[in-house]
PDB file of C-alpha atoms in Angstrom:
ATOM      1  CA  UNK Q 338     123.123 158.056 121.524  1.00  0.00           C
ATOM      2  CA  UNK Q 339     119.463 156.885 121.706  1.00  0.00           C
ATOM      3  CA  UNK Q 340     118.569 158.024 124.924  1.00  0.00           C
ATOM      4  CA  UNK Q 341     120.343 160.839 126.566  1.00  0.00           C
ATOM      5  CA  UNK Q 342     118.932 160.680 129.367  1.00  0.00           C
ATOM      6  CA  UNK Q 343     121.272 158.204 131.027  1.00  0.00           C
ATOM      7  CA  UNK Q 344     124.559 159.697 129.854  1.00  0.00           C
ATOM      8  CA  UNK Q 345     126.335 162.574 131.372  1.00  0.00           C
ATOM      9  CA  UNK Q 346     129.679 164.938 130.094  1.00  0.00           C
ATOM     10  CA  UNK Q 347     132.275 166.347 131.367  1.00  0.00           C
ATOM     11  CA  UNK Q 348     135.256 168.827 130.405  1.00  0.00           C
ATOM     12  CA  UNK Q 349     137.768 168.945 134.159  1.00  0.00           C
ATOM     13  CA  UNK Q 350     139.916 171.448 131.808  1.00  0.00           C
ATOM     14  CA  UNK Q 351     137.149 173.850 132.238  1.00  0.00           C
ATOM     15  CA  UNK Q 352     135.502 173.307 135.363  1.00  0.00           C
ATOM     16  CA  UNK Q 353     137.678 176.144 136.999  1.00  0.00           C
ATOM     17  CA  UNK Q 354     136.751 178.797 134.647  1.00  0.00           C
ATOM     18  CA  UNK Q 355     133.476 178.188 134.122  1.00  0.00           C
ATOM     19  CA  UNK Q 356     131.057 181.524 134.180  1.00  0.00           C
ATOM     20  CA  UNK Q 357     128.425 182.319 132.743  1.00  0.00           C
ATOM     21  CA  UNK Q 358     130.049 184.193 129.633  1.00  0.00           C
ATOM     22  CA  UNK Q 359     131.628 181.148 128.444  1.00  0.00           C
ATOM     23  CA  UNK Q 360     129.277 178.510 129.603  1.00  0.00           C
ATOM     24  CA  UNK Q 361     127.840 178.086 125.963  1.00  0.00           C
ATOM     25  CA  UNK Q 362     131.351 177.575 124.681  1.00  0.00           C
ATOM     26  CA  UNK Q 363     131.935 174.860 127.097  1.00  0.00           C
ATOM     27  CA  UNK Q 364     128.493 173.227 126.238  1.00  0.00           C
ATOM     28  CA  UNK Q 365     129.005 174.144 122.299  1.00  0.00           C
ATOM     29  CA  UNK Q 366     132.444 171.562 122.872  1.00  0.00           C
ATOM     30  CA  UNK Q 367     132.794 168.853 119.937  1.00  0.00           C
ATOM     31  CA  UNK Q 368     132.888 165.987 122.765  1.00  0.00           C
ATOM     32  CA  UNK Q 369     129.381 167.131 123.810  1.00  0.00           C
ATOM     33  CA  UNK Q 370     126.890 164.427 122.809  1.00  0.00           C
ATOM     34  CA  UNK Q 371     124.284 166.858 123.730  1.00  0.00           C
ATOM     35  CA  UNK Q 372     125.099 169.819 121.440  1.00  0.00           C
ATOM     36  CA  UNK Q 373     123.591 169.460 117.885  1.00  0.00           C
ATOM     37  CA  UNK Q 374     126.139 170.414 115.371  1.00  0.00           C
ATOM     38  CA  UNK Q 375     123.202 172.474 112.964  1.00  0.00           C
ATOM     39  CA  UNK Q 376     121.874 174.625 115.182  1.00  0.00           C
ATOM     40  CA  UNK Q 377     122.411 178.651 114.706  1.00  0.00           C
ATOM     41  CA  UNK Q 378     124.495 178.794 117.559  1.00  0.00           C
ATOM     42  CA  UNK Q 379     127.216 177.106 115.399  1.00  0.00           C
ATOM     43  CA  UNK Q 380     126.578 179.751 112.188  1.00  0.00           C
ATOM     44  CA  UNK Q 381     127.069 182.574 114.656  1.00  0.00           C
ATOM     45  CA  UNK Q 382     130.334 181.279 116.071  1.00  0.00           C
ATOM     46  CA  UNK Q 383     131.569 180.204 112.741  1.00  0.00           C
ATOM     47  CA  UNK Q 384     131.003 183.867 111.155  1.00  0.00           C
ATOM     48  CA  UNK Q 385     132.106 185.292 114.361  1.00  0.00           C
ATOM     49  CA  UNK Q 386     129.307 187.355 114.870  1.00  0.00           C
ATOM     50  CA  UNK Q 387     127.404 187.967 118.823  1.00  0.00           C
ATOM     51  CA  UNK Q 388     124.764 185.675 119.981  1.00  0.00           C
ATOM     52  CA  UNK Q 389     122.033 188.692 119.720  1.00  0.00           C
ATOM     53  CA  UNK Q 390     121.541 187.973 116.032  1.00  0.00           C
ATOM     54  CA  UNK Q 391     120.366 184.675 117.449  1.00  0.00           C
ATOM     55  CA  UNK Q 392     116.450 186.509 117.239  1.00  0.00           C
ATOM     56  CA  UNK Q 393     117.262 187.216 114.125  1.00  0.00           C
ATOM     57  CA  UNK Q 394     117.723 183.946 112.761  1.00  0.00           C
ATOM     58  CA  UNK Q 395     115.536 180.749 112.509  1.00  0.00           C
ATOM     59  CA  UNK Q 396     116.094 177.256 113.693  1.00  0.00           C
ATOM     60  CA  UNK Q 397     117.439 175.720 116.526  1.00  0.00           C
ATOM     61  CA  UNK Q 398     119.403 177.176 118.952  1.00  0.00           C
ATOM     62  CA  UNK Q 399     120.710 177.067 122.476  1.00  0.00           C
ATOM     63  CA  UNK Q 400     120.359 179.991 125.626  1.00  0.00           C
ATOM     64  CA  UNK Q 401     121.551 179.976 128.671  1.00  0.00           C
ATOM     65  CA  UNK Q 402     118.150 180.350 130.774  1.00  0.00           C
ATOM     66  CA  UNK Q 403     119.261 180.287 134.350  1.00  0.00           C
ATOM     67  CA  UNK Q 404     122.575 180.479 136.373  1.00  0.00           C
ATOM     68  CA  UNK Q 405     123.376 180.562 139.949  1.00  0.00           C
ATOM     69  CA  UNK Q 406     127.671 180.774 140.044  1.00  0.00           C
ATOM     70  CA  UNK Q 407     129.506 178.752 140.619  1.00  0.00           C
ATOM     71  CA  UNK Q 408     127.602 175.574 140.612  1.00  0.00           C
ATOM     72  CA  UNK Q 409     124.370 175.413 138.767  1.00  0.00           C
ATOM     73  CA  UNK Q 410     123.806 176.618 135.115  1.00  0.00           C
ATOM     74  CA  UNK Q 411     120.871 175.880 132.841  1.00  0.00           C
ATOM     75  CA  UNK Q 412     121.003 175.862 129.280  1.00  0.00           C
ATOM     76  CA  UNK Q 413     118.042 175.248 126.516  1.00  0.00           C
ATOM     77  CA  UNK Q 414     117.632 174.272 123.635  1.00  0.00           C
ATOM     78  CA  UNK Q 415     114.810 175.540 121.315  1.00  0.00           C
ATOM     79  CA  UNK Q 416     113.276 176.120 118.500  1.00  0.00           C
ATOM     80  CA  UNK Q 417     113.097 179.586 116.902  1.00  0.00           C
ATOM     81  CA  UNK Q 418     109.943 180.692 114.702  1.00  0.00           C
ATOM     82  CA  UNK Q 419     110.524 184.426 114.431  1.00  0.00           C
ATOM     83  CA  UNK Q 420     112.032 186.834 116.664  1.00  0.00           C
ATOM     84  CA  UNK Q 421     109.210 187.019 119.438  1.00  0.00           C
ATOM     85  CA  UNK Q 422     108.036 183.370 118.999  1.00  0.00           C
ATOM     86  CA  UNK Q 423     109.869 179.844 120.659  1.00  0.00           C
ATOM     87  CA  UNK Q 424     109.272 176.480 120.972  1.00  0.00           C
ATOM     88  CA  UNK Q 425     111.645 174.851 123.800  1.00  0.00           C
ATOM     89  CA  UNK Q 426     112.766 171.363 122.861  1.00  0.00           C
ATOM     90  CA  UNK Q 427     114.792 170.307 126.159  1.00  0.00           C
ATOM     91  CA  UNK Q 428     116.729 171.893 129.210  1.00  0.00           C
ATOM     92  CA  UNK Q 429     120.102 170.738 129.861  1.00  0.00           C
ATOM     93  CA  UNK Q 430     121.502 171.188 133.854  1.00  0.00           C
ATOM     94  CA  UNK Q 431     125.187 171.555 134.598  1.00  0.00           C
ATOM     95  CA  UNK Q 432     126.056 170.911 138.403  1.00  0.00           C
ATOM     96  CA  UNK Q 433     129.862 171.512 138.809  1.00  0.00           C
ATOM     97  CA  UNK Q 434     130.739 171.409 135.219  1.00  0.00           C
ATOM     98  CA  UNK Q 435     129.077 168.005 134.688  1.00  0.00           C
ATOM     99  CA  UNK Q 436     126.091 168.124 131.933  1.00  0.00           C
ATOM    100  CA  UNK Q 437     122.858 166.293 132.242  1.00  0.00           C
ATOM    101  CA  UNK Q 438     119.803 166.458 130.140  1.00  0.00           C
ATOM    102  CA  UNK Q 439     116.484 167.300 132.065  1.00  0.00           C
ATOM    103  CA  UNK Q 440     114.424 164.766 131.676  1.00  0.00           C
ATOM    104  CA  UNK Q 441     110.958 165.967 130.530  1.00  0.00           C
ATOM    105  CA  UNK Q 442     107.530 165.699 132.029  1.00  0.00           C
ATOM    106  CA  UNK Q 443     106.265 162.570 130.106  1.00  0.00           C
ATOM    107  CA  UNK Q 444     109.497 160.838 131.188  1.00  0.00           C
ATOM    108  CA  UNK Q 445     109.212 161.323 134.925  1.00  0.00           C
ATOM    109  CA  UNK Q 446     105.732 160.408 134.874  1.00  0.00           C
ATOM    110  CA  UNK Q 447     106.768 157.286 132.735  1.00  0.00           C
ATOM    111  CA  UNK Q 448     109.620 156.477 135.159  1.00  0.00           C
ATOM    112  CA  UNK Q 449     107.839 156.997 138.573  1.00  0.00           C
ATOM    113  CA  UNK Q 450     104.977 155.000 137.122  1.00  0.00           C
ATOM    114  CA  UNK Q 451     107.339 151.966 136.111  1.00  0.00           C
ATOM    115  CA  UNK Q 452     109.164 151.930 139.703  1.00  0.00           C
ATOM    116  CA  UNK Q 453     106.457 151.744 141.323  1.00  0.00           C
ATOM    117  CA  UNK Q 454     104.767 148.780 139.374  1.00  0.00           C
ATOM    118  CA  UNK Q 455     108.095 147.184 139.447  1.00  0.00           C
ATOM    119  CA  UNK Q 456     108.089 147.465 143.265  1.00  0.00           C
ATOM    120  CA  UNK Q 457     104.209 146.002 143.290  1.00  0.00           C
ATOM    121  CA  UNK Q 458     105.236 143.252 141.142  1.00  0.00           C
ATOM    122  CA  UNK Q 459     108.485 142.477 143.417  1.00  0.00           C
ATOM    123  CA  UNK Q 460     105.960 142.376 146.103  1.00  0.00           C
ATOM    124  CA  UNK Q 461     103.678 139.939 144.729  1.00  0.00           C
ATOM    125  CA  UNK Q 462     106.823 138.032 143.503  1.00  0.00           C
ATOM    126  CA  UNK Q 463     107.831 137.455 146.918  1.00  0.00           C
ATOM    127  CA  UNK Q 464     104.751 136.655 148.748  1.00  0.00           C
ATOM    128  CA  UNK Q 465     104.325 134.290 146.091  1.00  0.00           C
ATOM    129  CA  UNK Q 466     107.145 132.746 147.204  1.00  0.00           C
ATOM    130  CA  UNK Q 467     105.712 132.294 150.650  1.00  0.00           C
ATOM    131  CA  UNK Q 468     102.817 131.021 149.678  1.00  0.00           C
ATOM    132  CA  UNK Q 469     102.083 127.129 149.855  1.00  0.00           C
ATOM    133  CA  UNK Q 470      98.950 125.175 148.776  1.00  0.00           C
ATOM    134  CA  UNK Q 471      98.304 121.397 149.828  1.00  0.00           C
ATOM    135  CA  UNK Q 472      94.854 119.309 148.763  1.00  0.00           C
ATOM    136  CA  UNK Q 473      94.599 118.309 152.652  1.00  0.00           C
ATOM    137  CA  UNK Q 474      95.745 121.434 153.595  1.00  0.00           C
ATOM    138  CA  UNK Q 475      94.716 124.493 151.730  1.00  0.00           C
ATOM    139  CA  UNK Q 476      96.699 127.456 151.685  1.00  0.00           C
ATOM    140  CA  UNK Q 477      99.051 128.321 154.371  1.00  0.00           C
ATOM    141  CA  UNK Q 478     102.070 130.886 154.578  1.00  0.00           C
ATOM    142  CA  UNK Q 479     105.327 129.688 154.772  1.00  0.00           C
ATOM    143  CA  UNK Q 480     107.927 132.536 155.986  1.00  0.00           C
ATOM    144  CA  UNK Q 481     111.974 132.140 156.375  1.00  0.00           C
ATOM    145  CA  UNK Q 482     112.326 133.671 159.374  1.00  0.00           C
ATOM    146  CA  UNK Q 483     110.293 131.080 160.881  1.00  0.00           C
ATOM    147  CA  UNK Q 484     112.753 127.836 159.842  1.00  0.00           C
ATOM    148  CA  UNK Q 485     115.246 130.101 161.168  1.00  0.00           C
ATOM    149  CA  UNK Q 486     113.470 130.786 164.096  1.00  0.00           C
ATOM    150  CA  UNK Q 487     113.065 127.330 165.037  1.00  0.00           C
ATOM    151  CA  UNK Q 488     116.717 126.061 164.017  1.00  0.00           C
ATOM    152  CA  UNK Q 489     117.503 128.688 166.336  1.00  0.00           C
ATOM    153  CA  UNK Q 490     115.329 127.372 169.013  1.00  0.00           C
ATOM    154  CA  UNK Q 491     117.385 123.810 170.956  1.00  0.00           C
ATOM    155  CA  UNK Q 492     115.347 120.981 169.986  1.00  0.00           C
ATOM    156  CA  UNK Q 493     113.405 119.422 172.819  1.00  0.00           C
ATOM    157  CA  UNK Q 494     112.200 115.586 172.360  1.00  0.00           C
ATOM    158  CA  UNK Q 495     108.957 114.467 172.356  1.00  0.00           C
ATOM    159  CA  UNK Q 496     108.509 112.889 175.994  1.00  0.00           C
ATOM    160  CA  UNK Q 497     106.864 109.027 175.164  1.00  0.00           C
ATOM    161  CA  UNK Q 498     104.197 108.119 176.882  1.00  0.00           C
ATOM    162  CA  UNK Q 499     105.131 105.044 179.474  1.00  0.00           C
ATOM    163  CA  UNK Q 500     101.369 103.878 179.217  1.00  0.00           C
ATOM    164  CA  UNK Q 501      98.002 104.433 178.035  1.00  0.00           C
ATOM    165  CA  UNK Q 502      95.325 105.289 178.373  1.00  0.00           C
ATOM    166  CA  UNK Q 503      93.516 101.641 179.118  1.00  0.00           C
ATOM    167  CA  UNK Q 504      96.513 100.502 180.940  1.00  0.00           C
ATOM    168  CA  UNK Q 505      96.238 103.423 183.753  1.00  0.00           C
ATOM    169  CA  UNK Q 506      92.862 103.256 184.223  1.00  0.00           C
ATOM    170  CA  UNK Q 507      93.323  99.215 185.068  1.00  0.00           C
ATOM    171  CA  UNK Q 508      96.177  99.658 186.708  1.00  0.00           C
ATOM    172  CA  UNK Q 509      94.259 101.914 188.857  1.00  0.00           C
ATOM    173  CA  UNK Q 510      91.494  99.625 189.225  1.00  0.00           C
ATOM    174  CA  UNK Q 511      94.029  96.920 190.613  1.00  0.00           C
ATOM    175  CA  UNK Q 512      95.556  99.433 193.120  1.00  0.00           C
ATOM    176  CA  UNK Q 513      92.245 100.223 194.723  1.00  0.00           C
ATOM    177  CA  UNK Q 514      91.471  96.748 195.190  1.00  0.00           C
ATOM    178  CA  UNK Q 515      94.458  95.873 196.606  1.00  0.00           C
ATOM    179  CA  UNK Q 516      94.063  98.818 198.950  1.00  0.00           C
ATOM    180  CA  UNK Q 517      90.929  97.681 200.139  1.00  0.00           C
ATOM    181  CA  UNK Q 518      91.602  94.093 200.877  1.00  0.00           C
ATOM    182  CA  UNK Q 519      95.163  95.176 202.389  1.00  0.00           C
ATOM    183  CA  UNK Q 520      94.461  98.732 204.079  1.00  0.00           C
ATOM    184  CA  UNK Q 521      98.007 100.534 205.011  1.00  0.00           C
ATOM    185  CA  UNK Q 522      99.314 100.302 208.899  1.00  0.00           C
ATOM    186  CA  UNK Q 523     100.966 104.069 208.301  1.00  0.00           C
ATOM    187  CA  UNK Q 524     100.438 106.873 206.970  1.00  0.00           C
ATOM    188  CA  UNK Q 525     102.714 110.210 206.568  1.00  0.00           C
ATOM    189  CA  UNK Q 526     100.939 113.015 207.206  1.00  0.00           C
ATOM    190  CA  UNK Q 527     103.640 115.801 205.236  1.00  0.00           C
ATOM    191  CA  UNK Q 528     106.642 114.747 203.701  1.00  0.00           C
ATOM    192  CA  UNK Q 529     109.390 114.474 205.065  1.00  0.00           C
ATOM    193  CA  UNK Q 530     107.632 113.495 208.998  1.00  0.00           C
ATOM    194  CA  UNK Q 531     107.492 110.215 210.563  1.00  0.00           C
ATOM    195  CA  UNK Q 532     104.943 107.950 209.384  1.00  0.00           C
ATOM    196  CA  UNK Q 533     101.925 107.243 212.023  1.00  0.00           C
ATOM    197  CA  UNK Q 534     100.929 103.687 212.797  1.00  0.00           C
ATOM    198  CA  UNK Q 535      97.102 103.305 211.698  1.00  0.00           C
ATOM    199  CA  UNK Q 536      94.543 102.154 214.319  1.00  0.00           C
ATOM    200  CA  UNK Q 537      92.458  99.570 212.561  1.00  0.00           C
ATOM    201  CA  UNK Q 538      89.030  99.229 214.439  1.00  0.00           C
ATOM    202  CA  UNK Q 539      87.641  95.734 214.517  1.00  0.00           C
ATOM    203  CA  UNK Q 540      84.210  94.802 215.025  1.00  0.00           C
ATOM    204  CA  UNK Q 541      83.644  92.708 217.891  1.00  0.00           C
ATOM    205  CA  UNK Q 542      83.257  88.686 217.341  1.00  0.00           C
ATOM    206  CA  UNK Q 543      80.330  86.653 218.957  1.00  0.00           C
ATOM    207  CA  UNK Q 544      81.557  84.497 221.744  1.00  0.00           C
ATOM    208  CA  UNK Q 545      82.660  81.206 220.077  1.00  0.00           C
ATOM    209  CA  UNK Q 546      80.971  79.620 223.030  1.00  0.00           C
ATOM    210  CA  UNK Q 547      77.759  81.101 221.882  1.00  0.00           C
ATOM    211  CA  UNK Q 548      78.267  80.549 218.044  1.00  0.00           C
ATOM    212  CA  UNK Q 549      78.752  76.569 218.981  1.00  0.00           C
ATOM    213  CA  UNK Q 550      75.480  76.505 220.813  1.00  0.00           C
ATOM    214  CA  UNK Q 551      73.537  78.193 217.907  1.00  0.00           C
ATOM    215  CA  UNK Q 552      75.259  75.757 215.689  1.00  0.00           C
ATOM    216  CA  UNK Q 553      74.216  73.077 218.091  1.00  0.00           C
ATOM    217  CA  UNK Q 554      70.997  73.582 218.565  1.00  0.00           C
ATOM    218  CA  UNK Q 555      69.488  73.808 215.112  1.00  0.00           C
ATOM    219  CA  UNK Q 556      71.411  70.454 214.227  1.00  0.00           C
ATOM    220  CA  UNK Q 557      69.621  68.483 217.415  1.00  0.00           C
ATOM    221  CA  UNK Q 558      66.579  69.658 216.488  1.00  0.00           C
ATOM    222  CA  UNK Q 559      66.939  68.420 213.235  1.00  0.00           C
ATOM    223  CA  UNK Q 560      68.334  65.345 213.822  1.00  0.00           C
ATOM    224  CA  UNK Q 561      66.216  63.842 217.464  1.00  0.00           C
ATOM    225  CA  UNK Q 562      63.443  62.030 217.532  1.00  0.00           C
ATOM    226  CA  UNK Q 563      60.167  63.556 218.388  1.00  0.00           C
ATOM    227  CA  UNK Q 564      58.491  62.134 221.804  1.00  0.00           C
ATOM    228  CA  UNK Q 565      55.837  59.698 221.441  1.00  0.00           C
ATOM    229  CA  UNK Q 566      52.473  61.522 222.261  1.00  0.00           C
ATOM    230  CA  UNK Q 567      50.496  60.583 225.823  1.00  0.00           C
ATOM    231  CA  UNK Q 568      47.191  59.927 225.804  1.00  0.00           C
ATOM    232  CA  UNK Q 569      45.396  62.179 228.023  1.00  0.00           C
ATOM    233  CA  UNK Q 570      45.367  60.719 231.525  1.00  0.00           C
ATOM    234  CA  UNK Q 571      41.721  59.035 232.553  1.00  0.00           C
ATOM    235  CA  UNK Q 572      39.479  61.182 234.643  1.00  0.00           C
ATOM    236  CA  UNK Q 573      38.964  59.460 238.023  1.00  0.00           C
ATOM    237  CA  UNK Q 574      35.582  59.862 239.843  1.00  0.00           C
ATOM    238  CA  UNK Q 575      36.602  61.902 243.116  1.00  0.00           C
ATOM    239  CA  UNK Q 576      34.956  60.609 246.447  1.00  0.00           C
ATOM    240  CA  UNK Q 577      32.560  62.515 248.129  1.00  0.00           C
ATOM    241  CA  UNK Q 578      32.839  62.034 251.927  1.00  0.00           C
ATOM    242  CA  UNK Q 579      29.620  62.319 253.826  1.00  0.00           C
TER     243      UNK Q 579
END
């Protein structure tokens, strides 16, 4: 196996009986992927001997560091240099008889580190996605919830416009002339009440008797002859009486 990291074992035959006096003979199984065949472990089982001379010995070997019955056991593998002196290689964990191999600290670093640029890069992925560009436009964001927002929302139609703009404005013009020369004879003061008749004050005419006169007059003048002139009358000499 390259990486051992992703696999896991398991023995159900001895998940009942596991303890921690035969926990390294359930991890020292030939199934195991994660025992190494070599080690001293294997010596001292083949010649039968206890797994003290183990500090006596050097090369690798496996010890069962930590246990907490019935569930958790922790074995490790390391190796041996002389009896006071160890180098660990790796931890193994075994959680209800199932073996795992602890990853170490490099590898969680590694792994945390490539999640969470695999998350950033998702990110970007998808905003990309959202992202439009136009040359009239620019940029602009273009989200799915929005197209299903509006399929959601019930399509109203665009009201057209009965005129424009010009045509109001002379209609209007042609209304308020039409008003003037032909003023309204009612008027309703609320909806709904009964229209009122409109008093329409006239101004008061000249008398046509009047008006013919005027008209008269200016066209006699103009028309009849002026009057011969008199000569002044003669001055008679008065009588004195005595």
């Amino acid at each position: 196996f390259d990486n051992l990291l992703g696999i896991s074992w398991v023995d159900s035959g001895w998940v009942p009986i596991l303890n921690p006096g035969n926990v390294l003979d359930y991890f020292s199984e030939r199934s195991n992927p994660f025992y190494d065949r070599t080690c001293n472990n294997e010596v001292v089982k083949m010649q039968r001997l206890t797994l003290e001379h183990l500090n006596q010995m050097v090369g690798v070997e496996y010890i069962l560091l930590h246990a907490q019955e019935p569930i958790l056991y922790i074995i490790r593998k390391q190796q041996r240099q002389s009896p006071t002196q160890v180098i660990p290689l790796s931890d193994y964990y075994i959680i209800a008889g199932v073996v795992y191999q602890a990853p170490d600290l490099g590898t969680v670093i590694s792994s945390r580190v490539l999640s969470a640029v695999h998350g950033i890069q998702s990110a970007f992925d998808e905003a990309m996605s959202y992202c439009r560009y136009h040359p009239s436009k620019g940029y602009w964001w273009h989200f799915k919830d929005h197209e299903e927002r509006e399929k959601a929302k019930p399509k109203s139609k665009k009201k057209e416009e009965p005129s424009s703009l010009f045509q109001r404005q002379r209609v209007d013009t042609l209304l308020l002339d039409l008003r003037s020369k032909f003023p309204p004879t009612f008027y309703q003061p609320k909806p709904g009440e009964k229209p009122i008749p409109v008093e329409v004050k006239k101004e008061p005419e000249p008398p046509a008797e009047g008006v013919k006169q005027e008209e008269r007059e200016p066209a006699s003048k103009s028309t009849a002859p002026a009057p011969p002139s008199k000569p002044p009358p003669e001055k008679r000499a008065r009588l004195q009486k005595a």
